Amino acid sequence: MIGYVTVVGSGRLWLVGGAVIDRLVNHVGLWCIATLLIYQCASTPTIDDPANQLALGCVLMTTTYLNSIGRLVSADSVWRNQRNAGLLALAATALIVLTVASARYSGRSIDLRIVGVGLGIGCAFAVTFTTFVITRSCLGALRDVDTPRAARIVCIGLIGSNAVLWGAQVLALSQLATGLPDGPQLSLVQAAFILWVATNTTLHAIPLVAELVRRAGMDRATRTCRRLLPLWRDLTAAVPEIVMPADARHDSDPATRLLRMTVEIRDAMLHLGAYLPAETGETQRNTVREPKSDRGIAEYAHRLVRAAQARKTGLPPAGTGAPPPLPVVAHDFDAELAHLIDLARIWPQAKAAVG
């Protein structure tokens, strides 16, 4: 589990960290790794071991970032509140370390049972409170009808993992309060905690996987851009003045690049409207043979190829009016994009027929 959290956390630090919520999640991953690593260095399971004291402080720092995630409202106030909560967690950790060290230095014994119960209850309260805040935020997102389906799946996963963690805390606190010896319930607590860590780490890995897919060029927007590229290249070569200046800040985003390419194709088609030849029997005979449902787009693609060639070679417009750019009128972006994809599919065959 330490290796899994480390791999996901390292990947997120490398590729995912632009938004405030992503930076908070990355900090949670770092403190979780620190907690697990320091806990592995403890020689005894008692609180008088310095490693366990530091691990407890890391748990407190983790809860502060989880609380900031659950209460995220604005980027301006979140870091100020997080800084104050972090200072409080550091002060609590220092108090624990100094108290144990002072008792050991003066030769006084530490009642590990009472201290263990008190720290266990305090830590459980902190974790329960922060997970309750996150669960409340997730429930609010689920009630919002505009929440995307992917976000709903993440919210359900977080709520389920928090419920498992609450059950583990109830078992752990009951063992501490009743003084029962370690038994089967300890294995259940450990299994529930590992399940909670695994679930949350997997959910945190979703943006990382999406970024890796985007960088590999396998996301939907990039694949659509590749399909539209031959059509875009030929039309913008005929009407180069409609191509917008390159912007390195936004062109790296596939969705923005797809929107820009769609707009430029539409503008080029409007400019070429006056160059479209009239439909004649000869045009219809030279049109690419397609099924009846695609015949209108195929006929239009054949005429648009001729219009692009005429505009590129400097011929005068063929007419005064501008026919509709596509045989089907699109009422939204998705419908228009689907029509352009159909046109791009026919485009190579139309160019070959005209050639």
Short mmCIF file of C-alpha atoms in Angstrom, two decimals:
data_model
loop_
_atom_site.label_atom_id
_atom_site.label_comp_id
_atom_site.label_asym_id
_atom_site.label_seq_id
_atom_site.Cartn_x
_atom_site.Cartn_y
_atom_site.Cartn_z
CA MET A 1 0.00 0.00 0.00
CA ILE A 2 2.90 2.37 0.73
CA GLY A 3 4.29 1.69 -2.75
CA TYR A 4 0.88 2.25 -4.39
CA VAL A 5 0.33 5.54 -2.57
CA THR A 6 3.86 6.66 -3.42
CA VAL A 7 3.47 5.91 -7.13
CA VAL A 8 0.12 7.70 -7.39
CA GLY A 9 1.30 10.62 -5.28
CA SER A 10 4.48 11.05 -7.34
CA GLY A 11 2.50 10.96 -10.56
CA ARG A 12 0.06 13.56 -9.29
CA LEU A 13 2.90 15.85 -8.19
CA TRP A 14 4.42 15.55 -11.64
CA LEU A 15 1.33 15.90 -13.84
CA VAL A 16 -1.65 17.08 -11.76
CA GLY A 17 -1.40 20.22 -9.67
CA GLY A 18 -2.94 23.17 -11.45
CA ALA A 19 -6.19 23.58 -9.51
CA VAL A 20 -6.43 24.35 -5.80
CA ILE A 21 -8.26 21.10 -5.07
CA ASP A 22 -5.51 19.12 -6.83
CA ARG A 23 -2.79 20.81 -4.78
CA LEU A 24 -4.67 20.02 -1.57
CA VAL A 25 -5.07 16.39 -2.59
CA ASN A 26 -1.37 16.19 -3.41
CA HIS A 27 -0.54 17.45 0.08
CA VAL A 28 -2.83 14.79 1.56
CA GLY A 29 -0.92 12.13 -0.36
CA LEU A 30 2.44 13.42 0.88
CA TRP A 31 1.33 13.42 4.52
CA CYS A 32 -0.19 9.94 4.14
CA ILE A 33 3.11 8.62 2.78
CA ALA A 34 4.99 10.29 5.64
CA THR A 35 2.59 8.76 8.18
CA LEU A 36 2.95 5.24 6.81
CA LEU A 37 6.74 5.45 6.51
CA ILE A 38 7.29 6.89 10.00
CA TYR A 39 4.93 4.32 11.52
CA GLN A 40 7.00 1.54 9.98
CA CYS A 41 10.07 2.91 11.82
CA ALA A 42 8.46 2.49 15.27
CA SER A 43 10.04 -0.20 17.42
CA THR A 44 7.06 -0.49 19.79
CA PRO A 45 3.33 0.14 19.30
CA THR A 46 3.14 2.46 22.33
CA ILE A 47 2.88 6.22 22.38
CA ASP A 48 6.25 6.68 24.14
CA ASP A 49 8.00 5.69 20.90
CA PRO A 50 9.06 8.95 19.12
CA ALA A 51 8.15 7.49 15.72
CA ASN A 52 4.55 6.94 16.82
CA GLN A 53 4.38 10.50 18.16
CA LEU A 54 5.54 11.92 14.83
CA ALA A 55 3.20 9.59 12.93
CA LEU A 56 0.31 10.88 15.04
CA GLY A 57 1.32 14.43 14.12
CA CYS A 58 1.28 13.48 10.43
CA VAL A 59 -2.24 12.11 10.90
CA LEU A 60 -3.30 15.46 12.36
CA MET A 61 -1.76 17.31 9.39
CA THR A 62 -3.58 14.98 7.00
CA THR A 63 -6.90 15.76 8.69
CA THR A 64 -6.29 19.51 8.31
CA TYR A 65 -5.92 19.14 4.54
CA LEU A 66 -8.94 16.85 4.34
CA ASN A 67 -10.93 19.46 6.23
CA SER A 68 -9.76 22.16 3.78
CA ILE A 69 -10.89 19.98 0.86
CA GLY A 70 -14.32 19.47 2.41
CA ARG A 71 -14.72 23.18 3.15
CA LEU A 72 -13.22 24.47 -0.11
CA VAL A 73 -15.05 27.66 -1.09
CA SER A 74 -12.51 30.09 -2.54
CA ALA A 75 -8.83 29.87 -3.38
CA ASP A 76 -8.09 33.06 -1.44
CA SER A 77 -9.25 31.85 1.96
CA VAL A 78 -8.42 28.15 1.77
CA TRP A 79 -4.65 28.58 2.11
CA ARG A 80 -5.00 31.04 4.98
CA ASN A 81 -7.29 28.65 6.85
CA GLN A 82 -5.02 25.72 6.01
CA ARG A 83 -2.00 27.58 7.37
CA ASN A 84 -3.78 28.27 10.65
CA ALA A 85 -4.96 24.66 10.95
CA GLY A 86 -1.48 23.39 10.13
CA LEU A 87 0.06 25.54 12.86
CA LEU A 88 -2.48 24.14 15.32
CA ALA A 89 -1.62 20.56 14.29
CA LEU A 90 2.10 21.29 14.67
CA ALA A 91 1.51 22.77 18.11
CA ALA A 92 -0.48 19.70 19.16
CA THR A 93 2.29 17.41 17.89
CA ALA A 94 4.95 19.41 19.72
CA LEU A 95 2.87 19.25 22.91
CA ILE A 96 2.62 15.45 22.66
CA VAL A 97 6.37 15.08 22.08
CA LEU A 98 7.34 17.48 24.89
CA THR A 99 4.94 15.89 27.36
CA VAL A 100 6.26 12.39 26.80
CA ALA A 101 9.88 13.58 26.83
CA SER A 102 9.37 15.56 30.05
CA ALA A 103 7.77 12.59 31.80
CA ARG A 104 10.58 10.30 30.70
CA TYR A 105 13.29 12.83 31.75
CA SER A 106 11.84 13.32 35.24
CA GLY A 107 11.48 9.61 35.78
CA ARG A 108 7.69 9.62 35.99
CA SER A 109 5.84 6.69 34.48
CA ILE A 110 3.31 7.19 31.71
CA ASP A 111 -0.02 5.44 32.01
CA LEU A 112 0.00 4.14 28.46
CA ARG A 113 -3.53 2.82 28.68
CA ILE A 114 -5.07 6.16 29.59
CA VAL A 115 -2.84 8.12 27.22
CA GLY A 116 -3.52 5.63 24.45
CA VAL A 117 -7.27 5.85 24.92
CA GLY A 118 -7.22 9.65 25.03
CA LEU A 119 -5.06 10.01 21.93
CA GLY A 120 -7.03 7.34 20.14
CA ILE A 121 -10.32 9.10 20.84
CA GLY A 122 -8.85 12.48 19.84
CA CYS A 123 -7.41 11.12 16.61
CA ALA A 124 -10.65 9.28 15.81
CA PHE A 125 -12.63 12.47 16.43
CA ALA A 126 -10.38 14.45 14.08
CA VAL A 127 -10.60 11.85 11.32
CA THR A 128 -14.37 11.39 11.78
CA PHE A 129 -14.98 15.14 11.69
CA THR A 130 -12.99 15.69 8.50
CA THR A 131 -14.50 12.69 6.74
CA PHE A 132 -17.95 13.91 7.81
CA VAL A 133 -17.22 17.30 6.22
CA ILE A 134 -16.15 15.61 2.98
CA THR A 135 -19.19 13.32 3.05
CA ARG A 136 -21.49 16.30 3.47
CA SER A 137 -19.90 17.97 0.45
CA CYS A 138 -20.32 14.78 -1.58
CA LEU A 139 -24.00 14.51 -0.63
CA GLY A 140 -24.50 18.12 -1.74
CA ALA A 141 -22.89 17.32 -5.10
CA LEU A 142 -25.11 14.26 -5.52
CA ARG A 143 -28.23 16.38 -4.90
CA ASP A 144 -27.13 18.82 -7.63
CA VAL A 145 -28.70 17.78 -10.93
CA ASP A 146 -25.85 19.43 -12.88
CA THR A 147 -23.14 17.23 -11.34
CA PRO A 148 -21.50 15.09 -14.09
CA ARG A 149 -21.80 11.33 -13.93
CA ALA A 150 -18.05 10.86 -13.35
CA ALA A 151 -18.18 13.23 -10.37
CA ARG A 152 -21.15 11.31 -8.96
CA ILE A 153 -19.18 8.06 -9.13
CA VAL A 154 -16.29 9.68 -7.25
CA CYS A 155 -18.67 11.05 -4.60
CA ILE A 156 -20.27 7.64 -4.08
CA GLY A 157 -16.82 6.06 -3.75
CA LEU A 158 -15.75 8.63 -1.15
CA ILE A 159 -18.93 8.18 0.88
CA GLY A 160 -18.55 4.40 0.82
CA SER A 161 -14.90 4.52 1.89
CA ASN A 162 -15.71 6.96 4.70
CA ALA A 163 -18.45 4.64 5.96
CA VAL A 164 -15.94 1.78 6.07
CA LEU A 165 -13.49 3.96 8.01
CA TRP A 166 -16.17 4.95 10.52
CA GLY A 167 -16.91 1.28 11.17
CA ALA A 168 -13.22 0.62 11.74
CA GLN A 169 -13.00 3.50 14.21
CA VAL A 170 -15.98 2.20 16.16
CA LEU A 171 -14.25 -1.19 16.50
CA ALA A 172 -10.92 0.39 17.49
CA LEU A 173 -12.45 2.71 20.09
CA SER A 174 -14.53 -0.10 21.58
CA GLN A 175 -11.36 -2.13 22.02
CA LEU A 176 -9.59 0.80 23.70
CA ALA A 177 -12.52 1.67 25.94
CA THR A 178 -13.22 -1.88 27.12
CA GLY A 179 -9.59 -2.97 27.40
CA LEU A 180 -10.17 -6.06 25.30
CA PRO A 181 -7.00 -7.80 24.13
CA ASP A 182 -6.03 -7.81 20.47
CA GLY A 183 -8.19 -10.27 18.61
CA PRO A 184 -10.07 -10.70 15.33
CA GLN A 185 -11.41 -7.14 15.57
CA LEU A 186 -7.87 -5.78 15.14
CA SER A 187 -7.56 -7.49 11.76
CA LEU A 188 -10.90 -6.00 10.74
CA VAL A 189 -9.71 -2.52 11.70
CA GLN A 190 -6.51 -2.92 9.73
CA ALA A 191 -8.35 -4.32 6.71
CA ALA A 192 -10.90 -1.49 6.80
CA PHE A 193 -8.15 1.13 7.02
CA ILE A 194 -6.25 -0.39 4.09
CA LEU A 195 -9.48 -0.52 2.07
CA TRP A 196 -10.10 3.17 2.85
CA VAL A 197 -6.58 4.14 1.77
CA ALA A 198 -6.79 2.03 -1.40
CA THR A 199 -10.19 3.45 -2.39
CA ASN A 200 -9.18 7.08 -1.87
CA THR A 201 -5.84 6.61 -3.61
CA THR A 202 -7.60 5.02 -6.59
CA LEU A 203 -10.05 7.93 -6.79
CA HIS A 204 -7.13 10.37 -6.61
CA ALA A 205 -5.51 8.47 -9.48
CA ILE A 206 -8.41 9.19 -11.86
CA PRO A 207 -7.16 12.70 -12.84
CA LEU A 208 -3.66 11.25 -13.20
CA VAL A 209 -4.87 8.58 -15.62
CA ALA A 210 -6.87 11.18 -17.55
CA GLU A 211 -3.78 13.36 -17.87
CA LEU A 212 -1.67 10.41 -19.04
CA VAL A 213 -4.32 9.54 -21.64
CA ARG A 214 -4.38 13.17 -22.80
CA ARG A 215 -0.61 13.34 -23.11
CA ALA A 216 -0.63 10.10 -25.08
CA GLY A 217 -3.14 11.65 -27.49
CA MET A 218 -5.78 9.01 -26.77
CA ASP A 219 -8.47 11.25 -25.29
CA ARG A 220 -11.67 11.87 -27.20
CA ALA A 221 -10.95 15.50 -28.10
CA THR A 222 -7.49 14.72 -29.51
CA ARG A 223 -8.80 11.76 -31.51
CA THR A 224 -11.55 13.95 -32.97
CA CYS A 225 -8.99 16.62 -33.89
CA ARG A 226 -7.01 14.01 -35.80
CA ARG A 227 -10.12 13.00 -37.73
CA LEU A 228 -10.88 16.61 -38.64
CA LEU A 229 -7.28 17.53 -39.50
CA PRO A 230 -7.38 16.70 -43.28
CA LEU A 231 -10.60 18.68 -43.73
CA TRP A 232 -9.29 21.58 -41.65
CA ARG A 233 -5.97 21.65 -43.50
CA ASP A 234 -7.56 21.82 -46.97
CA LEU A 235 -10.19 24.41 -46.07
CA THR A 236 -7.81 26.73 -44.20
CA ALA A 237 -5.34 26.47 -47.09
CA ALA A 238 -8.08 27.86 -49.33
CA VAL A 239 -9.10 30.56 -46.81
CA PRO A 240 -5.95 31.19 -44.75
CA GLU A 241 -7.11 34.54 -43.38
CA ILE A 242 -9.66 32.91 -41.05
CA VAL A 243 -7.01 30.98 -39.10
CA MET A 244 -6.67 32.51 -35.63
CA PRO A 245 -3.18 33.31 -34.24
CA ALA A 246 -1.54 30.52 -32.28
CA ASP A 247 -1.77 30.72 -28.49
CA ALA A 248 0.57 28.39 -26.62
CA ARG A 249 -1.35 28.85 -23.37
CA HIS A 250 -4.60 27.46 -24.72
CA ASP A 251 -3.64 25.31 -27.72
CA SER A 252 -2.27 22.61 -25.41
CA ASP A 253 -5.79 21.89 -24.16
CA PRO A 254 -7.43 19.32 -26.49
CA ALA A 255 -10.97 20.60 -25.84
CA THR A 256 -9.95 24.18 -26.68
CA ARG A 257 -8.08 23.00 -29.76
CA LEU A 258 -11.13 21.05 -30.94
CA LEU A 259 -13.42 24.05 -30.44
CA ARG A 260 -11.01 26.29 -32.32
CA MET A 261 -10.68 23.82 -35.20
CA THR A 262 -14.47 23.50 -35.44
CA VAL A 263 -14.95 27.27 -35.55
CA GLU A 264 -12.29 27.68 -38.24
CA ILE A 265 -13.80 24.93 -40.39
CA ARG A 266 -17.20 26.58 -40.09
CA ASP A 267 -15.77 30.00 -41.01
CA ALA A 268 -13.96 28.55 -44.02
CA MET A 269 -17.14 26.87 -45.21
CA LEU A 270 -19.01 30.17 -44.96
CA HIS A 271 -16.32 31.95 -46.99
CA LEU A 272 -16.42 29.20 -49.62
CA GLY A 273 -20.20 29.38 -49.90
CA ALA A 274 -19.98 31.81 -52.83
CA TYR A 275 -17.61 29.46 -54.67
CA LEU A 276 -19.83 26.38 -54.43
CA PRO A 277 -20.76 25.20 -57.92
CA ALA A 278 -24.41 24.64 -58.66
CA GLU A 279 -25.72 21.12 -58.47
CA THR A 280 -25.87 19.62 -61.94
CA GLY A 281 -26.34 16.18 -63.36
CA GLU A 282 -22.60 15.96 -63.99
CA THR A 283 -21.89 16.89 -60.38
CA GLN A 284 -24.25 14.25 -59.13
CA ARG A 285 -22.65 11.61 -61.39
CA ASN A 286 -19.15 12.47 -60.11
CA THR A 287 -20.23 12.49 -56.48
CA VAL A 288 -18.75 9.79 -54.28
CA ARG A 289 -21.03 6.80 -54.07
CA GLU A 290 -22.40 6.58 -50.52
CA PRO A 291 -25.46 5.10 -48.84
CA LYS A 292 -28.62 7.10 -49.21
CA SER A 293 -28.32 8.53 -45.69
CA ASP A 294 -24.84 9.95 -46.54
CA ARG A 295 -25.64 11.07 -50.07
CA GLY A 296 -26.39 14.67 -49.11
CA ILE A 297 -23.09 15.07 -47.25
CA ALA A 298 -21.21 13.31 -50.07
CA GLU A 299 -22.67 15.65 -52.68
CA TYR A 300 -21.85 18.67 -50.56
CA ALA A 301 -18.27 17.41 -49.97
CA HIS A 302 -17.77 17.09 -53.75
CA ARG A 303 -18.93 20.67 -54.33
CA LEU A 304 -16.90 21.97 -51.38
CA VAL A 305 -13.72 20.41 -52.81
CA ARG A 306 -14.31 22.27 -56.08
CA ALA A 307 -15.04 25.50 -54.17
CA ALA A 308 -11.79 25.19 -52.20
CA GLN A 309 -9.83 24.59 -55.40
CA ALA A 310 -11.46 27.57 -57.09
CA ARG A 311 -10.78 29.89 -54.15
CA LYS A 312 -7.18 28.68 -53.86
CA THR A 313 -6.43 29.21 -57.56
CA GLY A 314 -7.97 32.69 -57.57
CA LEU A 315 -11.05 32.00 -59.68
CA PRO A 316 -14.06 34.33 -59.26
CA PRO A 317 -17.03 33.25 -57.11
CA ALA A 318 -19.50 30.96 -58.82
CA GLY A 319 -22.56 32.69 -57.41
CA THR A 320 -23.81 35.50 -55.20
CA GLY A 321 -25.54 33.52 -52.50
CA ALA A 322 -24.09 31.29 -49.82
CA PRO A 323 -25.89 27.94 -49.50
CA PRO A 324 -26.12 26.27 -46.10
CA PRO A 325 -22.71 24.87 -45.11
CA LEU A 326 -24.15 21.42 -44.44
CA PRO A 327 -27.24 19.58 -45.69
CA VAL A 328 -28.41 19.24 -42.05
CA VAL A 329 -28.88 22.26 -39.80
CA ALA A 330 -27.17 21.78 -36.41
CA HIS A 331 -28.79 23.29 -33.33
CA ASP A 332 -25.94 22.65 -30.86
CA PHE A 333 -22.19 22.06 -30.83
CA ASP A 334 -22.39 18.27 -30.49
CA ALA A 335 -24.70 17.95 -33.48
CA GLU A 336 -22.54 20.24 -35.60
CA LEU A 337 -19.41 18.35 -34.59
CA ALA A 338 -21.06 15.07 -35.60
CA HIS A 339 -21.88 16.54 -39.03
CA LEU A 340 -18.29 17.76 -39.48
CA ILE A 341 -16.96 14.32 -38.57
CA ASP A 342 -19.22 12.80 -41.23
CA LEU A 343 -17.92 15.38 -43.72
CA ALA A 344 -14.31 14.60 -42.75
CA ARG A 345 -14.98 10.90 -43.29
CA ILE A 346 -16.21 11.56 -46.85
CA TRP A 347 -13.56 14.18 -47.59
CA PRO A 348 -10.66 11.99 -48.87
CA GLN A 349 -12.95 10.14 -51.27
CA ALA A 350 -14.43 13.41 -52.50
CA LYS A 351 -10.94 14.81 -53.21
CA ALA A 352 -10.03 11.65 -55.10
CA ALA A 353 -13.23 11.86 -57.19
CA VAL A 354 -12.60 15.50 -58.11
CA GLY A 355 -8.94 14.76 -58.86
#
